[in-house]
Tab-separated table of C-alpha atoms and ligand atoms in Angstrom:
chain	number	residue	atom	x	y	z
A	1	MET	CA	104.230	88.172	172.824
A	2	ASN	CA	106.485	90.744	170.329
A	3	VAL	CA	106.881	89.748	166.844
A	4	CYS	CA	108.760	92.239	164.250
A	5	VAL	CA	107.422	91.259	160.272
A	6	LEU	CA	110.134	91.813	157.744
A	7	GLY	CA	108.337	93.663	154.786
A	8	GLY	CA	104.648	94.569	153.662
A	9	GLY	CA	103.561	93.386	150.750
A	10	VAL	CA	100.411	90.684	150.476
A	11	ILE	CA	102.182	88.465	152.430
A	12	GLY	CA	103.898	90.755	155.234
A	13	VAL	CA	100.536	92.385	156.183
A	14	THR	CA	98.507	88.943	156.194
A	15	THR	CA	101.015	87.389	159.067
A	16	ALA	CA	100.925	90.801	160.472
A	17	TYR	CA	97.008	90.422	161.043
A	18	LEU	CA	96.647	86.553	161.414
A	19	LEU	CA	100.216	87.306	164.336
A	20	ALA	CA	97.853	91.041	165.745
A	21	ARG	CA	94.310	88.981	165.720
A	22	GLU	CA	95.459	86.010	168.299
A	23	GLY	CA	96.729	88.773	170.574
A	24	CYS	CA	100.196	89.388	169.290
A	25	GLN	CA	102.084	92.842	169.409
A	26	VAL	CA	103.413	92.973	165.633
A	27	THR	CA	105.639	95.682	163.819
A	28	VAL	CA	106.069	95.912	160.241
A	29	VAL	CA	109.364	96.700	159.003
A	30	GLU	CA	108.980	97.872	154.962
A	31	GLN	CA	111.050	100.359	153.238
A	32	HIS	CA	107.954	101.950	151.031
A	33	ARG	CA	106.269	104.659	153.026
A	34	GLN	CA	102.937	102.502	152.301
A	35	VAL	CA	102.162	99.185	152.295
A	36	GLY	CA	101.532	97.096	149.002
A	37	HIS	CA	103.867	99.319	146.312
A	38	GLU	CA	106.151	96.330	144.830
A	39	THR	CA	105.506	92.665	143.558
A	40	SER	CA	101.861	92.607	145.767
A	41	PHE	CA	101.243	96.340	143.639
A	42	ALA	CA	99.533	95.551	140.469
A	43	ASN	CA	99.813	92.273	139.392
A	44	GLY	CA	97.875	89.514	137.608
A	45	ALA	CA	95.612	89.638	140.738
A	46	GLN	CA	94.124	86.154	139.945
A	47	LEU	CA	92.985	83.783	143.586
A	48	CYS	CA	94.071	80.207	141.672
A	49	TYR	CA	92.581	78.200	143.975
A	50	SER	CA	91.806	75.012	142.546
A	51	TYR	CA	94.109	75.284	139.443
A	52	VAL	CA	97.993	75.598	140.107
A	53	ALA	CA	100.539	74.413	139.000
A	54	PRO	CA	104.140	74.867	139.492
A	55	LEU	CA	105.761	76.587	136.522
A	56	ALA	CA	108.002	73.686	136.267
A	57	ALA	CA	106.911	70.838	133.250
A	58	PRO	CA	107.541	68.102	131.315
A	59	SER	CA	106.689	70.520	128.674
A	60	VAL	CA	109.646	73.081	129.670
A	61	PHE	CA	112.765	70.539	127.452
A	62	SER	CA	110.395	71.104	124.192
A	63	HIS	CA	109.589	74.845	124.668
A	64	LEU	CA	113.525	75.858	125.789
A	65	PRO	CA	114.709	76.657	122.238
A	66	LYS	CA	112.480	79.669	122.004
A	67	TRP	CA	112.275	80.652	125.290
A	68	LEU	CA	116.461	80.732	124.547
A	69	PHE	CA	116.492	81.977	120.332
A	70	ASP	CA	112.265	83.515	120.826
A	71	ARG	CA	112.485	87.401	121.326
A	72	ASN	CA	108.501	86.695	121.407
A	73	ALA	CA	108.424	84.012	123.791
A	74	PRO	CA	105.875	84.431	126.551
A	75	LEU	CA	109.055	83.400	128.673
A	76	ARG	CA	112.850	84.488	127.980
A	77	PHE	CA	115.928	83.334	129.048
A	78	LEU	CA	118.659	85.498	129.498
A	79	PRO	CA	121.354	83.903	130.386
A	80	SER	CA	124.219	86.226	132.831
A	81	LEU	CA	127.539	85.553	134.385
A	82	ASP	CA	125.263	85.769	137.445
A	83	PRO	CA	125.871	81.913	139.039
A	84	ASP	CA	123.035	82.154	141.228
A	85	GLN	CA	121.228	82.686	137.902
A	86	TRP	CA	122.935	78.917	136.523
A	87	VAL	CA	122.360	77.740	140.031
A	88	TRP	CA	118.848	78.614	140.028
A	89	SER	CA	118.095	77.381	136.546
A	90	LEU	CA	119.660	73.973	136.801
A	91	LYS	CA	116.958	73.597	139.935
A	92	PHE	CA	114.586	74.670	138.075
A	93	LEU	CA	115.246	71.882	135.122
A	94	LEU	CA	115.808	69.611	137.749
A	95	GLN	CA	112.013	69.793	138.985
A	96	CYS	CA	110.732	69.618	135.610
A	97	THR	CA	110.481	65.623	135.362
A	98	SER	CA	107.518	64.203	135.758
A	99	GLU	CA	106.931	63.118	139.447
A	100	ARG	CA	108.802	66.151	140.694
A	101	SER	CA	106.097	68.372	138.654
A	102	ARG	CA	103.300	66.068	140.310
A	103	GLN	CA	104.817	66.253	143.073
A	104	SER	CA	105.099	70.441	143.234
A	105	THR	CA	101.614	70.389	141.571
A	106	VAL	CA	99.527	68.243	144.616
A	107	GLU	CA	101.434	70.603	147.133
A	108	LEU	CA	100.728	73.583	146.055
A	109	GLN	CA	96.691	72.656	145.288
A	110	ARG	CA	97.342	71.303	148.702
A	111	LEU	CA	98.176	75.111	149.652
A	112	SER	CA	95.840	77.149	147.961
A	113	ALA	CA	92.869	75.248	148.748
A	114	TYR	CA	94.110	75.739	152.516
A	115	SER	CA	94.005	79.756	151.321
A	116	LYS	CA	90.699	79.799	150.144
A	117	GLN	CA	88.920	78.616	153.466
A	118	VAL	CA	91.458	81.305	155.422
A	119	MET	CA	90.191	83.913	152.571
A	120	ASP	CA	87.166	82.948	153.704
A	121	GLU	CA	87.804	83.101	156.929
A	122	ILE	CA	88.857	86.533	156.871
A	123	LEU	CA	86.755	87.345	154.675
A	124	SER	CA	83.378	87.044	157.357
A	125	ASN	CA	85.374	88.356	160.201
A	126	GLU	CA	86.127	92.253	158.292
A	127	SER	CA	84.389	93.899	155.644
A	128	ILE	CA	87.249	94.919	153.085
A	129	ASP	CA	86.415	96.033	149.548
A	130	PHE	CA	88.997	95.138	147.361
A	131	ASP	CA	86.565	93.956	144.133
A	132	PHE	CA	86.822	90.454	145.542
A	133	THR	CA	84.497	88.017	142.674
A	134	GLN	CA	84.616	84.381	142.680
A	135	THR	CA	82.907	83.496	138.945
A	136	GLY	CA	85.311	80.662	138.015
A	137	LYS	CA	88.252	81.104	135.748
A	138	LEU	CA	88.679	79.774	132.098
A	139	VAL	CA	91.720	78.727	130.773
A	140	ILE	CA	92.072	78.200	127.574
A	141	TYR	CA	94.676	76.511	124.912
A	142	ARG	CA	94.969	76.649	121.250
A	143	ASP	CA	97.512	73.633	120.616
A	144	ALA	CA	95.548	70.288	120.962
A	145	ASP	CA	98.603	69.093	123.194
A	146	ASP	CA	99.181	71.264	125.016
A	147	PHE	CA	94.584	71.306	126.177
A	148	ALA	CA	95.554	67.258	126.264
A	149	ALA	CA	98.351	67.805	128.295
A	150	ALA	CA	95.911	70.322	130.779
A	151	ARG	CA	93.295	67.128	131.345
A	152	ARG	CA	95.673	64.879	132.268
A	153	GLN	CA	95.984	67.684	134.443
A	154	VAL	CA	92.802	67.695	134.900
A	155	GLU	CA	92.716	64.105	136.362
A	156	ILE	CA	95.549	64.583	139.091
A	157	GLN	CA	93.643	67.711	140.223
A	158	SER	CA	90.847	66.124	141.057
A	159	TRP	CA	92.080	63.779	143.958
A	160	SER	CA	91.299	66.128	145.740
A	161	GLY	CA	87.410	66.716	144.706
A	162	VAL	CA	87.992	69.855	142.942
A	163	VAL	CA	85.215	70.576	140.208
A	164	GLN	CA	86.275	71.268	136.270
A	165	THR	CA	85.189	71.532	132.855
A	166	VAL	CA	86.891	70.433	130.259
A	167	LEU	CA	85.172	72.588	127.022
A	168	ASP	CA	85.258	72.347	123.575
A	169	ALA	CA	86.182	75.450	121.765
A	170	ARG	CA	82.087	76.620	121.062
A	171	SER	CA	81.372	76.381	124.708
A	172	CYS	CA	84.515	78.570	125.655
A	173	VAL	CA	82.750	80.492	123.394
A	174	GLU	CA	79.475	80.428	125.246
A	175	LYS	CA	80.915	80.543	128.746
A	176	GLU	CA	82.964	83.956	128.146
A	177	PRO	CA	81.745	85.747	124.871
A	178	ALA	CA	84.614	88.529	125.160
A	179	LEU	CA	86.819	85.178	123.691
A	180	GLN	CA	84.115	85.411	120.330
A	181	SER	CA	87.109	86.037	117.893
A	182	MET	CA	88.643	82.902	119.127
A	183	GLU	CA	86.136	80.564	118.350
A	184	GLN	CA	87.924	79.253	115.510
A	185	VAL	CA	91.385	79.173	116.775
A	186	LEU	CA	91.300	77.885	119.906
A	187	ALA	CA	91.219	73.904	120.639
A	188	GLY	CA	89.729	73.972	124.446
A	189	GLY	CA	89.448	75.578	127.572
A	190	ILE	CA	89.278	74.024	131.532
A	191	PHE	CA	86.605	76.148	133.448
A	192	THR	CA	87.049	76.111	137.235
A	193	PRO	CA	84.102	77.754	139.024
A	194	THR	CA	85.849	78.108	142.039
A	195	GLU	CA	88.124	79.999	141.904
A	196	GLY	CA	87.884	84.037	141.862
A	197	ALA	CA	89.948	87.571	141.610
A	198	GLY	CA	90.345	90.680	143.364
A	199	ASP	CA	92.760	93.537	143.414
A	200	CYS	CA	96.161	92.850	145.728
A	201	TYR	CA	97.325	95.789	146.143
A	202	VAL	CA	93.997	97.282	148.214
A	203	PHE	CA	93.841	93.915	149.924
A	204	THR	CA	96.855	94.216	151.362
A	205	ARG	CA	96.612	97.599	152.045
A	206	GLU	CA	92.896	97.731	153.355
A	207	LEU	CA	94.407	94.781	155.668
A	208	ALA	CA	96.623	96.587	157.011
A	209	ARG	CA	94.919	98.952	157.505
A	210	ILE	CA	92.100	97.384	159.885
A	211	SER	CA	94.853	95.853	161.541
A	212	ALA	CA	96.389	98.905	162.669
A	213	ALA	CA	92.974	100.432	163.608
A	214	LYS	CA	91.075	97.288	164.922
A	215	TYR	CA	94.394	94.922	166.445
A	216	GLY	CA	97.051	97.882	167.078
A	217	VAL	CA	99.777	96.529	164.607
A	218	ASN	CA	102.105	99.265	164.514
A	219	PHE	CA	103.276	99.724	160.611
A	220	VAL	CA	107.502	101.211	160.737
A	221	ASN	CA	107.020	102.575	156.634
A	222	GLY	CA	109.472	103.669	154.609
A	223	THR	CA	111.940	102.367	156.948
A	224	LYS	CA	114.340	99.942	156.075
A	225	LEU	CA	115.764	96.739	156.973
A	226	LEU	CA	120.296	96.856	157.260
A	227	GLY	CA	120.207	93.688	159.235
A	228	LEU	CA	119.694	91.063	161.504
A	229	ARG	CA	121.490	90.933	165.020
A	230	GLN	CA	122.117	87.951	166.141
A	231	GLU	CA	123.325	86.539	169.119
A	232	GLY	CA	123.481	83.003	169.383
A	233	ASP	CA	120.964	81.115	167.806
A	234	ARG	CA	119.033	83.837	168.525
A	235	ILE	CA	117.695	87.181	166.568
A	236	VAL	CA	118.081	89.628	168.859
A	237	ALA	CA	116.889	92.461	167.028
A	238	ALA	CA	116.420	94.235	163.326
A	239	ARG	CA	119.021	96.602	161.866
A	240	THR	CA	116.756	99.153	160.582
A	241	SER	CA	117.240	102.848	158.928
A	242	GLY	CA	114.563	103.927	162.233
A	243	GLY	CA	117.076	102.313	164.407
A	244	ASP	CA	116.852	98.630	166.332
A	245	VAL	CA	113.231	96.882	166.664
A	246	ASN	CA	113.582	94.303	169.526
A	247	ALA	CA	110.828	91.457	169.993
A	248	ASP	CA	111.000	88.005	170.631
A	249	PHE	CA	109.891	86.493	167.128
A	250	PHE	CA	110.919	87.489	163.293
A	251	VAL	CA	109.294	86.486	160.229
A	252	VAL	CA	110.907	87.168	156.323
A	253	ALA	CA	108.261	88.704	154.123
A	254	LEU	CA	110.387	90.582	152.309
A	255	GLY	CA	109.515	89.024	148.888
A	256	ASN	CA	112.832	89.831	146.707
A	257	GLY	CA	114.273	91.441	149.361
A	258	SER	CA	114.461	87.789	151.737
A	259	ARG	CA	117.495	86.125	149.835
A	260	GLU	CA	119.687	89.232	150.633
A	261	ALA	CA	118.462	89.384	154.053
A	262	LEU	CA	119.630	86.181	154.694
A	263	ALA	CA	122.619	85.221	153.002
A	264	PRO	CA	124.474	86.677	155.882
A	265	LEU	CA	122.969	84.444	158.355
A	266	GLY	CA	123.603	81.491	156.547
A	267	VAL	CA	120.087	81.187	155.320
A	268	ARG	CA	120.440	80.583	151.735
A	269	LEU	CA	116.901	81.175	149.820
A	270	PRO	CA	116.612	79.165	145.905
A	271	LEU	CA	115.082	82.528	144.841
A	272	LEU	CA	115.357	84.341	141.592
A	273	PRO	CA	113.436	87.151	140.488
A	274	LEU	CA	111.562	86.681	137.435
A	275	LYS	CA	109.963	89.790	135.949
A	276	GLY	CA	106.329	90.106	134.144
A	277	TYR	CA	104.603	92.965	133.453
A	278	SER	CA	100.835	94.381	133.801
A	279	LEU	CA	98.719	96.496	131.847
A	280	THR	CA	95.630	98.098	133.261
A	281	LEU	CA	92.590	99.345	131.411
A	282	PRO	CA	89.373	100.854	132.429
A	283	ILE	CA	85.950	99.744	130.996
A	284	GLY	CA	83.824	101.711	128.753
A	285	GLU	CA	80.111	101.366	128.360
A	286	LYS	CA	81.193	100.637	125.229
A	287	HIS	CA	83.065	97.945	125.526
A	288	ALA	CA	83.085	94.160	125.683
A	289	ALA	CA	85.078	93.162	128.709
A	290	PRO	CA	85.292	88.973	130.254
A	291	THR	CA	83.297	88.719	133.480
A	292	ILE	CA	85.340	85.598	133.804
A	293	SER	CA	89.364	84.823	134.888
A	294	VAL	CA	91.016	84.053	131.585
A	295	THR	CA	93.581	82.607	131.620
A	296	ASP	CA	95.727	82.486	127.661
A	297	VAL	CA	98.132	79.700	127.635
A	298	HIS	CA	99.404	80.206	124.469
A	299	HIS	CA	100.454	83.382	125.572
A	300	LYS	CA	100.706	82.917	128.978
A	301	ILE	CA	98.554	85.908	129.741
A	302	VAL	CA	95.669	86.393	132.558
A	303	TYR	CA	92.978	88.952	132.331
A	304	ALA	CA	91.337	89.422	135.639
A	305	ARG	CA	87.841	92.014	135.768
A	306	LEU	CA	88.393	94.066	138.717
A	307	GLY	CA	85.223	96.091	138.983
A	308	SER	CA	85.413	99.452	135.808
A	309	ARG	CA	89.423	97.501	135.189
A	310	LEU	CA	90.322	95.277	133.247
A	311	ARG	CA	94.037	93.863	134.571
A	312	ILE	CA	96.220	91.727	132.063
A	313	ALA	CA	99.384	90.687	132.959
A	314	GLY	CA	102.378	88.083	131.421
A	315	MET	CA	105.230	87.658	130.222
A	316	VAL	CA	107.916	85.640	132.446
A	317	ASP	CA	111.950	86.624	132.275
A	318	MET	CA	114.707	85.126	133.623
A	319	THR	CA	116.446	88.615	132.930
A	320	PRO	CA	120.286	89.353	134.715
A	321	ALA	CA	119.578	91.697	137.868
A	322	GLY	CA	119.022	94.982	137.658
A	323	TYR	CA	118.058	94.475	133.496
A	324	ARG	CA	116.373	97.615	132.181
A	325	ASP	CA	112.383	96.947	131.454
A	326	ASP	CA	111.817	95.862	127.581
A	327	PRO	CA	109.145	98.410	126.055
A	328	ARG	CA	109.639	96.186	123.377
A	329	ARG	CA	107.438	93.216	125.936
A	330	VAL	CA	105.021	95.524	127.658
A	331	GLU	CA	104.143	96.514	123.528
A	332	LEU	CA	103.664	92.601	122.753
A	333	LEU	CA	101.645	92.069	125.649
A	334	LYS	CA	99.102	94.362	124.374
A	335	ALA	CA	99.488	93.176	121.189
A	336	GLN	CA	99.007	89.609	122.112
A	337	ALA	CA	95.974	90.610	124.282
A	338	GLN	CA	93.755	92.664	122.123
A	339	SER	CA	93.647	89.757	119.306
A	340	VAL	CA	92.272	87.950	123.207
A	341	MET	CA	90.511	90.783	123.871
A	342	PRO	CA	90.102	93.542	120.876
A	343	ASN	CA	87.622	95.053	122.770
A	344	ALA	CA	87.584	94.668	126.304
A	345	GLY	CA	88.853	97.729	127.546
A	346	ASP	CA	90.480	100.902	126.906
A	347	PHE	CA	93.917	99.658	125.041
A	348	THR	CA	94.784	103.541	125.093
A	349	LYS	CA	94.737	104.284	128.353
A	350	ALA	CA	96.301	101.084	129.774
A	351	GLU	CA	98.123	101.725	132.480
A	352	VAL	CA	101.621	99.749	132.325
A	353	TRP	CA	103.378	98.104	135.617
A	354	THR	CA	106.735	95.648	135.672
A	355	GLY	CA	106.723	93.484	138.981
A	356	PHE	CA	109.279	90.300	139.844
A	357	ARG	CA	107.980	86.700	141.251
A	358	PRO	CA	110.545	86.118	144.454
A	359	ALA	CA	110.454	82.405	142.570
A	360	THR	CA	111.793	79.329	143.669
A	361	PRO	CA	112.433	76.676	141.433
A	362	ASP	CA	109.465	74.023	142.416
A	363	SER	CA	106.546	77.168	142.994
A	364	ARG	CA	106.183	76.408	146.143
A	365	PRO	CA	107.472	79.464	148.713
A	366	VAL	CA	109.673	78.612	151.509
A	367	LEU	CA	107.788	78.473	155.067
A	368	GLY	CA	108.394	78.065	158.631
A	369	CYS	CA	111.838	77.304	160.001
A	370	SER	CA	115.271	79.661	159.237
A	371	GLY	CA	116.846	77.984	161.557
A	372	VAL	CA	117.765	80.404	163.138
A	373	SER	CA	115.611	79.312	166.390
A	374	ASN	CA	112.960	82.250	167.145
A	375	LEU	CA	113.239	83.785	162.938
A	376	ARG	CA	110.644	82.126	160.312
A	377	LEU	CA	110.500	82.464	156.903
A	378	ASN	CA	107.453	83.513	154.427
A	379	ALA	CA	109.130	84.504	151.209
A	380	GLY	CA	109.289	83.142	147.312
A	381	HIS	CA	105.581	83.242	146.442
A	382	GLY	CA	106.566	82.851	142.546
A	383	ALA	CA	104.099	83.866	140.645
A	384	LEU	CA	101.100	82.737	143.347
A	385	GLY	CA	101.824	84.747	146.229
A	386	PHE	CA	98.159	86.524	146.230
A	387	THR	CA	96.592	83.458	146.117
A	388	LEU	CA	99.273	81.598	148.706
A	389	ALA	CA	99.119	84.617	151.404
A	390	CYS	CA	96.100	83.354	153.824
A	391	ALA	CA	97.336	79.469	154.200
A	392	SER	CA	100.865	80.891	154.496
A	393	ALA	CA	100.257	83.216	156.800
A	394	ARG	CA	97.887	80.676	159.022
A	395	LEU	CA	100.712	78.162	159.008
A	396	VAL	CA	103.805	80.315	159.491
A	397	VAL	CA	101.495	82.053	162.539
A	398	ASP	CA	100.303	79.023	164.321
A	399	GLU	CA	103.520	77.517	163.920
A	400	ILE	CA	104.676	80.653	166.136
A	401	CYS	CA	102.132	80.649	168.336
A	402	GLY	CA	102.828	76.942	169.560
A	403	VAL	CA	99.690	75.908	167.748
A	404	PRO	CA	98.944	72.155	165.654
A	405	THR	CA	99.124	73.543	161.968
A	406	ALA	CA	96.431	72.094	160.046
A	407	LEU	CA	98.830	71.394	157.013
A	408	ASP	CA	102.791	69.977	157.330
A	409	LEU	CA	104.698	72.156	156.914
A	410	ALA	CA	107.787	70.109	155.877
A	411	PRO	CA	106.882	70.250	151.645
A	412	TYR	CA	107.445	74.545	152.037
A	413	SER	CA	110.119	74.554	154.907
A	414	LEU	CA	113.474	75.125	153.700
A	415	THR	CA	114.993	72.154	154.401
A	416	GLY	CA	111.898	69.568	153.497
A	417	ARG	CA	110.958	70.258	150.675
A	418	ASN	CA	112.980	67.976	148.906
A	419	SER	CA	112.255	64.724	150.410
A	420	ARG	CA	110.035	62.297	148.784
A	421	ARG	CA	106.671	61.701	149.698
A	422	GLN	CA	103.746	59.009	148.662
A	423	TYR	CA	100.714	60.958	147.164
A	424	GLY	CA	97.439	59.318	147.843
A	425	ALA	CA	94.432	61.071	148.201
A	426	VAL	CA	94.518	64.610	149.226
A	427	THR	CA	93.159	65.413	151.595
B	1	FAD	C1	103.618	90.128	136.701
B	1	FAD	C2	103.072	89.120	137.229
B	1	FAD	C3	101.346	88.883	137.706
B	1	FAD	C4	101.764	88.397	138.976
B	1	FAD	N1	100.224	87.192	138.926
B	1	FAD	C5	100.205	87.087	140.242
B	1	FAD	C6	98.768	86.542	140.176
B	1	FAD	O1	97.380	86.634	139.181
B	1	FAD	N2	98.049	85.111	141.477
B	1	FAD	C7	98.918	85.037	142.914
B	1	FAD	O2	98.656	85.199	143.596
B	1	FAD	N3	99.978	85.827	142.204
B	1	FAD	C8	99.978	86.511	141.631
B	1	FAD	N4	101.897	87.128	141.023
B	1	FAD	C9	102.702	87.490	142.606
B	1	FAD	C10	102.331	87.936	143.454
B	1	FAD	O3	102.628	89.013	143.135
B	1	FAD	C11	103.788	88.141	144.840
B	1	FAD	O4	104.343	86.491	144.690
B	1	FAD	C12	103.479	88.854	145.786
B	1	FAD	O5	103.245	89.764	145.124
B	1	FAD	C13	104.536	88.559	147.135
B	1	FAD	O6	104.470	89.479	147.713
B	1	FAD	P1	105.757	88.988	148.712
B	1	FAD	O7	104.436	89.831	149.851
B	1	FAD	O8	106.531	88.126	148.879
B	1	FAD	O9	106.557	90.278	148.316
B	1	FAD	P2	106.206	91.530	147.807
B	1	FAD	O10	105.303	92.179	147.759
B	1	FAD	O11	107.537	92.234	147.500
B	1	FAD	O12	105.992	92.388	149.395
B	1	FAD	C14	107.342	92.568	149.980
B	1	FAD	C15	108.013	93.900	150.200
B	1	FAD	O13	109.134	93.930	151.295
B	1	FAD	C16	109.412	94.777	151.132
B	1	FAD	N5	111.525	94.966	151.458
B	1	FAD	C17	112.200	94.389	151.187
B	1	FAD	N6	113.147	94.905	151.093
B	1	FAD	C18	113.386	95.379	152.136
B	1	FAD	C19	113.872	95.998	153.479
B	1	FAD	N7	115.661	96.161	152.718
B	1	FAD	N8	113.916	96.635	154.006
B	1	FAD	C20	111.893	97.025	154.136
B	1	FAD	N9	111.981	96.442	153.593
B	1	FAD	C21	111.858	95.589	152.654
B	1	FAD	C22	109.421	95.477	149.870
B	1	FAD	O14	109.143	97.007	149.710
B	1	FAD	C23	107.618	94.912	150.173
B	1	FAD	O15	107.099	95.705	150.081
B	1	FAD	C24	102.305	88.479	140.586
B	1	FAD	C25	103.319	89.152	140.157
B	1	FAD	C26	104.180	89.182	138.723
B	1	FAD	C27	104.949	90.273	138.917
């Protein structure tokens, strides 16, 4: 079977790799000259296999005024005349009820736990050096109410057998000495030992190299998708800047480009690009960098060690399309990170990066059927694309190849995601 994967980010490349291992002949169309150069490039590097939560949560309502009016808030909403932004925001607010937020937490957790299994399987099959570590993750809280809510979230997640430890401020510093200067201001933290970290770009690049060399995947880089040629209920070709690419199946894994590519077919993806920033610092001998991943909930900043580098990422900006980068947000990120871990790395040599999370209102990706018979979706992974890439790809590939999927795709599908389900034990 010939399959054309549209998009060479972490999602498209993982999909292409698994398709090729199933014996498919795979072509990947990517607009950049190299894979992984868009949102998968310098993200927060977290592999959150157990501790996942949607952005839409009941606490959003109390934080809203701050997000609207405080320039220094970790999440900023800059209203525009763009109706898509308003429609997305409304759908997002509708997802902020306890029930919906809980439903999305469970579905994200199911997917992330499966992603760990698939990632482990890939790493047992291939040798990929992407500064991968599995030293766990500490989520720290300053606000007592936020910490109480987190402890309740631990209970929700414990259904699935996830092991998490609730720590007081002292124990947080004992667990991660790089947080020493924070002891007085912390309410506590949650430690999850199963969480990992790694360089998403290097993973994507190396998996692409292996896919081409070992499994014959054809990467057509530097080629832009211009449209999809439809005949009846089938796509017959992808129109690209390099000519038509024909295939039996097509997978849309275009990240933020997915919405635009699908709109002419009448397929409406609920995606909004949420801007974020990252810093990558060299770690010298005199630095005391963290050895475990840390999330500072107050500032919504994540820290991950990647070998001799420290990756720091944060800020969620709902800005109008095309809105310029804001150097003040980068300076704020730098200042806040420095206040938490002043000696974690060389802040004067920080490499700055801006990326856009392809976000859905409920934080769940859109997987599987598109409504067009031979077109499949693998997009909208928001702030969790690296974490969820392996599971999403496995599910979409199994569906294409007619293999029973390990998870029900309905909660992640375009049409089935809002149907009500009973949430008992997560298996
Ligand atoms: C600041 C920040 C921090 C993050 N931190 C984390 C984290 O810690 N952990 C985590 O799991 N996730 C994190 N994420 C999210 C993660 O990076 C994304 O979810 C993931 O990279 C999305 O992958 P993708 O393949 O869908 O998109 P992309 O990587 O953007 O890939 C899509 C590809 O499609 C190509 N494309 C688009 N349109 C066209 C076209 N018309 N023709 C040809 N090619 C096209 C693009 O060039 C691109 O290469 C973070 C994101 C940001 C912004």
